[in-house]
Short mmCIF file of C-alpha atoms and ligand atoms in Angstrom, two decimals:
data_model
loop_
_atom_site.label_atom_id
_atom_site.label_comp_id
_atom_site.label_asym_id
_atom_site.label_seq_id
_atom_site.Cartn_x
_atom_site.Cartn_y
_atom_site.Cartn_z
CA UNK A 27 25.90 9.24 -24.53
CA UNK A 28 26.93 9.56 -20.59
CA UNK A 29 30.10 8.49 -19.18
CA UNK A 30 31.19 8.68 -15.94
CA UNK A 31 34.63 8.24 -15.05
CA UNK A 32 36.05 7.02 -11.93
CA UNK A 33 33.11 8.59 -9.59
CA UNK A 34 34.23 8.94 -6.36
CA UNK A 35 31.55 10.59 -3.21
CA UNK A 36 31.87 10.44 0.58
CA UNK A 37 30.09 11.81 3.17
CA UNK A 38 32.08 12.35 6.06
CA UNK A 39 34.17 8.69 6.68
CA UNK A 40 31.21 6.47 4.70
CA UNK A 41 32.88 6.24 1.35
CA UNK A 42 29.89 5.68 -0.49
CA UNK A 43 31.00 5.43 -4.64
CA UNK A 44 34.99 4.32 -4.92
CA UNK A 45 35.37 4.81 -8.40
CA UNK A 46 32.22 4.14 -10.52
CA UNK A 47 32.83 3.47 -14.27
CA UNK A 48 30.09 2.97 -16.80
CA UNK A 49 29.16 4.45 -20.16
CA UNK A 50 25.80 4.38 -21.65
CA UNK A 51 24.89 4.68 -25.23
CA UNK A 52 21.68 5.96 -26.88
CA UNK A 53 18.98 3.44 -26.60
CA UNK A 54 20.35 1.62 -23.47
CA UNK A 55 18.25 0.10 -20.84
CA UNK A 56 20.49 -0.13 -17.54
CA UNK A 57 19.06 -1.48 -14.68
CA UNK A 58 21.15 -0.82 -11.89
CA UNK A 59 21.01 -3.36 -9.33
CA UNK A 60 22.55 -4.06 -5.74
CA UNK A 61 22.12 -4.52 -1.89
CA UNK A 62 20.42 -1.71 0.18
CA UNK A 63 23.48 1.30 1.07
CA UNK A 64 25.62 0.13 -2.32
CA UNK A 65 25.24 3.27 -3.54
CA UNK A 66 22.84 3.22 -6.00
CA UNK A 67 21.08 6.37 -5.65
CA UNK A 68 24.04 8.47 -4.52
CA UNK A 69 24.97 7.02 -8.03
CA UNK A 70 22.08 8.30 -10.37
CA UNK A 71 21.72 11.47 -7.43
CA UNK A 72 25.13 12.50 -9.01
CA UNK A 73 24.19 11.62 -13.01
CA UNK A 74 21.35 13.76 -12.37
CA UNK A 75 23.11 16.36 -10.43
CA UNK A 76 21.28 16.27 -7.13
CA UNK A 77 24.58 15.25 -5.70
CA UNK A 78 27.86 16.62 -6.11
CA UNK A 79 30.69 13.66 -6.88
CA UNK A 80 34.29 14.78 -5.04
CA UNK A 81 36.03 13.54 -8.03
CA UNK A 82 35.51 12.25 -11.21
CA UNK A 83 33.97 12.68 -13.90
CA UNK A 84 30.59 13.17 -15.53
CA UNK A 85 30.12 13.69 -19.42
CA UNK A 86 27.02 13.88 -21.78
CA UNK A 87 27.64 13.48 -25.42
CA UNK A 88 31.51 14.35 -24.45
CA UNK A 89 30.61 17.30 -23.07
CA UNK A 90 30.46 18.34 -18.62
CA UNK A 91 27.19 18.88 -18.09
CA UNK A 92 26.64 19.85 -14.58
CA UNK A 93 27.96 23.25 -14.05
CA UNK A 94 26.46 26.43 -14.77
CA UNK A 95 22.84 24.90 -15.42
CA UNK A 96 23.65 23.71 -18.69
CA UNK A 97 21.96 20.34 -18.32
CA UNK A 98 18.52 21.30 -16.92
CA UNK A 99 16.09 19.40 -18.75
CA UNK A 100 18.49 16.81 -20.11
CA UNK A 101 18.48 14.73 -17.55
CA UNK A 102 14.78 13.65 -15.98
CA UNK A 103 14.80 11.94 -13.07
CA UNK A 104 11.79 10.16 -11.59
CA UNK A 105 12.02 9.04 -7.60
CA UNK A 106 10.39 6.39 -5.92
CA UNK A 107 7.86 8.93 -3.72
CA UNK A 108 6.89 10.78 -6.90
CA UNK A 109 7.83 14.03 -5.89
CA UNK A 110 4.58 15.62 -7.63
CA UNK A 111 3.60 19.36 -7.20
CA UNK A 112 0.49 18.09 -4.33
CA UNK A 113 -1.20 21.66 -5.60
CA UNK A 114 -0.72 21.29 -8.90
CA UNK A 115 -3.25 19.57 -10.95
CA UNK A 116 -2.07 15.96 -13.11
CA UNK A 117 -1.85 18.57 -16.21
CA UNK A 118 -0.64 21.32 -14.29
CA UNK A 119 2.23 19.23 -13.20
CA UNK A 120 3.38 18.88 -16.50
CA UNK A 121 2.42 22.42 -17.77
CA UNK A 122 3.88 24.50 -15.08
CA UNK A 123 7.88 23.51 -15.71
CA UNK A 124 7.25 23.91 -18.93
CA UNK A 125 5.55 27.47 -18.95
CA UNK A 126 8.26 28.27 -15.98
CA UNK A 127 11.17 26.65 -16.85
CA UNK A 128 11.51 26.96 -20.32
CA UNK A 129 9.13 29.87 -20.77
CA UNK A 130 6.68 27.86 -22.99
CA UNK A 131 3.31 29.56 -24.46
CA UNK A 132 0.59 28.41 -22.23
CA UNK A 133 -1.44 26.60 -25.19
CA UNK A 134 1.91 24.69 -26.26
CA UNK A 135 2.48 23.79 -22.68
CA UNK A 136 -1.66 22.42 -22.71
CA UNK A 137 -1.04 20.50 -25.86
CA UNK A 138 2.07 18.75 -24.95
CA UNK A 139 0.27 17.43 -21.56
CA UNK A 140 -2.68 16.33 -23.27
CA UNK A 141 -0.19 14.24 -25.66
CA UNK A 142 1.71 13.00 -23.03
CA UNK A 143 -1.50 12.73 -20.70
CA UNK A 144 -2.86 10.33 -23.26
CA UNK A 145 0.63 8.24 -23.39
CA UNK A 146 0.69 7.26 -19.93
CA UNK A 147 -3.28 6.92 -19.82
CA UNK A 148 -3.91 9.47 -17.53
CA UNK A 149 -6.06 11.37 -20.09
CA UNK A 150 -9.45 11.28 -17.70
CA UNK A 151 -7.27 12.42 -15.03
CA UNK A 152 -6.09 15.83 -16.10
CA UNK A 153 -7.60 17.94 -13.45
CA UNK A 154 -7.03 15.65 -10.53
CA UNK A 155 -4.35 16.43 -7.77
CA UNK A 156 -1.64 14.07 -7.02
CA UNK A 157 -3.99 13.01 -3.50
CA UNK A 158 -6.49 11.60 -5.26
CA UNK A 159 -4.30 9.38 -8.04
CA UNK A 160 -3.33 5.92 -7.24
CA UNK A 161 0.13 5.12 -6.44
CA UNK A 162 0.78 3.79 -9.91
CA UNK A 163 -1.28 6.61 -11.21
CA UNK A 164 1.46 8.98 -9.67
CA UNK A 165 4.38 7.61 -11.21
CA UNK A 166 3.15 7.26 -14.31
CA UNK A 167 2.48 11.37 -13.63
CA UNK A 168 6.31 11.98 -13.01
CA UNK A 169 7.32 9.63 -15.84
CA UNK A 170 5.05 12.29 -18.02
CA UNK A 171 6.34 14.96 -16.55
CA UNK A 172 9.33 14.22 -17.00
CA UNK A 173 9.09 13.23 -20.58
CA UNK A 174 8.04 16.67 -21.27
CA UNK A 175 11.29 17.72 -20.46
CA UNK A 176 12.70 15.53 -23.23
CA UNK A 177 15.56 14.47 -21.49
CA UNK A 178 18.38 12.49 -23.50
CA UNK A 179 18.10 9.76 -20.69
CA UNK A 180 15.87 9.27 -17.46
CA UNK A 181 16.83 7.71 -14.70
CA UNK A 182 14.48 6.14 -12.07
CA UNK A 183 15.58 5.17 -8.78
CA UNK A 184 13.18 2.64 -7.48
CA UNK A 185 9.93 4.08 -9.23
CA UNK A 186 8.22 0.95 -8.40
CA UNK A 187 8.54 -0.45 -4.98
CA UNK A 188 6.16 1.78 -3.09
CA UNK A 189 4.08 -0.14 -5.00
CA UNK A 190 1.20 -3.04 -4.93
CA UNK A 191 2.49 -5.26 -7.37
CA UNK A 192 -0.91 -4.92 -9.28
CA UNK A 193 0.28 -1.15 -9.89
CA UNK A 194 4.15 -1.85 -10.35
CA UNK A 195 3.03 -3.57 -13.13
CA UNK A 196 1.18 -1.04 -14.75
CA UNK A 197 3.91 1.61 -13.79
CA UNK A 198 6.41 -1.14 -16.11
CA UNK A 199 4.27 -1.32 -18.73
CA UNK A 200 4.45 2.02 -19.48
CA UNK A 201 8.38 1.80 -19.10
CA UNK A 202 8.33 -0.91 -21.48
CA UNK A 203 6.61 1.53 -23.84
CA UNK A 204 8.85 4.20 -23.68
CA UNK A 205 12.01 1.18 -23.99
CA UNK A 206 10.30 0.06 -27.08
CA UNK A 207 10.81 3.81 -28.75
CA UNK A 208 13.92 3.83 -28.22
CA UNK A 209 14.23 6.46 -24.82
CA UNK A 210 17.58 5.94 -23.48
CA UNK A 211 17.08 4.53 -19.47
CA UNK A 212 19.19 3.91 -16.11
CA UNK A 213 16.66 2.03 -14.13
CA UNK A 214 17.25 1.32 -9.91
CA UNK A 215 15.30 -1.79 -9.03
CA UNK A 216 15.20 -4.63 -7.24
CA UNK A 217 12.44 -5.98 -9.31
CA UNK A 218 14.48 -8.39 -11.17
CA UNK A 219 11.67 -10.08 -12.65
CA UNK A 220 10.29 -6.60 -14.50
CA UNK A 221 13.68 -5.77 -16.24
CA UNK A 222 15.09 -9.13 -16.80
CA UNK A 223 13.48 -9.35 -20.41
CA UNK A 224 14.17 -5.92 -21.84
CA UNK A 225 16.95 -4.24 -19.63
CA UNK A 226 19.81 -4.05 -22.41
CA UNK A 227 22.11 -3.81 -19.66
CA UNK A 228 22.58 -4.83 -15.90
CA UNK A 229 25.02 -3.55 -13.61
CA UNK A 230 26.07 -4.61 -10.24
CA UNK A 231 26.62 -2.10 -7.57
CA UNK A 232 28.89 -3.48 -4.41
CA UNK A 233 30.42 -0.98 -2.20
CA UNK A 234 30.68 1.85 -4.23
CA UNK A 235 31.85 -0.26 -7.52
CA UNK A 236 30.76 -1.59 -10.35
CA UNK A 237 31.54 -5.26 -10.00
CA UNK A 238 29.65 -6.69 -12.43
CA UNK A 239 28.34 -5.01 -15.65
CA UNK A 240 26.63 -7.32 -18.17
CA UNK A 241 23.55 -8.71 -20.57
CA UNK A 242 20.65 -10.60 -18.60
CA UNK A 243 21.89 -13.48 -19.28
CA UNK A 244 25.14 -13.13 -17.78
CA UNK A 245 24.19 -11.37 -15.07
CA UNK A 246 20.95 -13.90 -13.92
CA UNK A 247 21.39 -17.27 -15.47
CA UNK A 248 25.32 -17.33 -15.37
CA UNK A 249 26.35 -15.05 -12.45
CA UNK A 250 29.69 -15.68 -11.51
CA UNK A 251 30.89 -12.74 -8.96
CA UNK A 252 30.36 -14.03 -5.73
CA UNK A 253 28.89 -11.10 -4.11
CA UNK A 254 26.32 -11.32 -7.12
CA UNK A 255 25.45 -14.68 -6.42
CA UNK A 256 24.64 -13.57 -2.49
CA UNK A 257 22.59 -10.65 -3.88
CA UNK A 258 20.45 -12.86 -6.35
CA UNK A 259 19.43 -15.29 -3.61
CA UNK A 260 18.06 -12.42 -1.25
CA UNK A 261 16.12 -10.41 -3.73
CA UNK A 262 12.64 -10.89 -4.18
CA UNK A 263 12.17 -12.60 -7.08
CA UNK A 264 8.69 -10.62 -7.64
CA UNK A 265 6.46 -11.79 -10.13
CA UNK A 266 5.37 -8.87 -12.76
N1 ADP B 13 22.90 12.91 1.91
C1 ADP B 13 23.55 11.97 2.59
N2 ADP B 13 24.25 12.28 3.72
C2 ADP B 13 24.93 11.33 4.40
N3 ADP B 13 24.98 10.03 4.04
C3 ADP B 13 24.32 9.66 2.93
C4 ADP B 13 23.57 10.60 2.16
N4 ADP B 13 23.01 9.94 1.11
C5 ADP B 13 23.39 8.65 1.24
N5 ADP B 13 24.18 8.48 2.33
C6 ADP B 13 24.80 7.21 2.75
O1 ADP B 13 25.41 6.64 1.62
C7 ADP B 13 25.30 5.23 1.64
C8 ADP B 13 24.71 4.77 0.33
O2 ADP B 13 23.37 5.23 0.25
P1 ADP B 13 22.52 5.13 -1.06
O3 ADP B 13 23.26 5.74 -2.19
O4 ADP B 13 21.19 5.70 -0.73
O5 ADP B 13 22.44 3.57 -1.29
P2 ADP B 13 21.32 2.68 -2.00
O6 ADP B 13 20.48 3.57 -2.86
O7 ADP B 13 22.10 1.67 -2.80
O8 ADP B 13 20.55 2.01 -0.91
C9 ADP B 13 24.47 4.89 2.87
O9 ADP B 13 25.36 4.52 3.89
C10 ADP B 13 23.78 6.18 3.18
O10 ADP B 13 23.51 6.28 4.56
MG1 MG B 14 18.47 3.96 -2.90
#
């Protein structure tokens, strides 16, 4: 489905990605994983075309996508500080692309956030604003939003660790959900213990390349890249 080729992005002297490879298919959880300044969200930044690569190349189902507007929508993207509309109500922040963006009827717009309300349990929280959701309460917000979209893949760059654990958890569970019908996924963590069971895929991010690019299993139990090995004995090991 995506496939980058040979990514390359500085700013200034910091080369920051020196030639990222990786293709993901439909259905693929890949958690992206990696030491603080790897890269990682300059990575999914550029997939979701908040950041312009110098070279390389990005392609969704063979196609550029990046240019001219063509992928709005295709790819959602959900940060780690939310990034909510704060004067927007919880439906209103899923309403208001859709009745802006892609010109939806009002009452379509209302029925698709109650659906999607009611999928990420928020459905007694429709006409709250952001300020008055809990932190986990938030993301699952964006990860609604964004589903409304219905973007081919969504990428999350750290959605969880702004978080208690208590609420990471809950925020997971609802990833889980959306893993287990099939949504295609590029997830930034360093909460190894929350992907390890159902991340399809793990890649490891070291200065700007992809070093190591794996299953679980070879990636946690039978690491073999040194600089992997370093990286799995620093993380938090969190418990989720
Ligand atoms: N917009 C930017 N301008 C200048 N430097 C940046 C910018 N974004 C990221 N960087 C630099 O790129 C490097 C990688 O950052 P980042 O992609 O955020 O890594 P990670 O998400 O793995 O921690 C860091 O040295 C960071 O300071
Ligand atoms: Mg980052």
């Amino acid at each position: 489905m995506i496939d980058i080729k040979d990514l390359k992005k500085s700013f200034g002297s910091n080369h920051v990605l020196n030639g990222v490879n990786l293709s993901v298919n439909r259905g693929d959880i890949v958690a992206i994983i990696g030491s603080s300044g790897s890269g990682k969200s300059t990575l999914v930044r550029c997939i979701a075309g908040l950041e312009k690569p110098d070279t390389g190349q990005i392609l969704l189902n063979g196609e550029e996508y990046l240019d001219d507007g063509k992928g709005v929508g295709k790819i959602g993207m959900v940060f780690q500080n939310f990034n909510l509309f704060p004067h927007y109500t919880a439906r209103e922040n899923i309403t208001k692309p859709l009745t802006i963006v892609k010109k939806m009827e009002a009452s379509a717009a209302d029925e698709i956030a109650e659906k999607l309300l009611r999928k990420v349990k928020l459905e007694n929280a429709a006409n709250q604003y952001p300020a008055t959701l809990s932190g986990g309460q938030k993301q699952r917000l964006a990860i609604a939003r964004s589903l409304a979209m219905e973007p081919e893949i969504i990428v999350f760059d750290e959605p969880t660790s702004s978080l208690d654990p208590s609420l990471a958890h809950e925020v997971f569970q609802t990833i889980k959900e959306l893993a287990a019908e099939g949504q295609t996924m590029l997830i930034v963590t360093h909460q190894i213990n929350a992907i390890k069971n159902f991340a399809t895929r793990v890649v490891f991010l070291n200065d700007g390349i992809i070093e190591v690019d794996g299953t679980c299993g070879e990636v946690f139990e039978n690491p073999t890249n040194e600089n992997l090995k370093d990286f799995l004995q620093m993380v938090e090991f969190d418990d989720l």
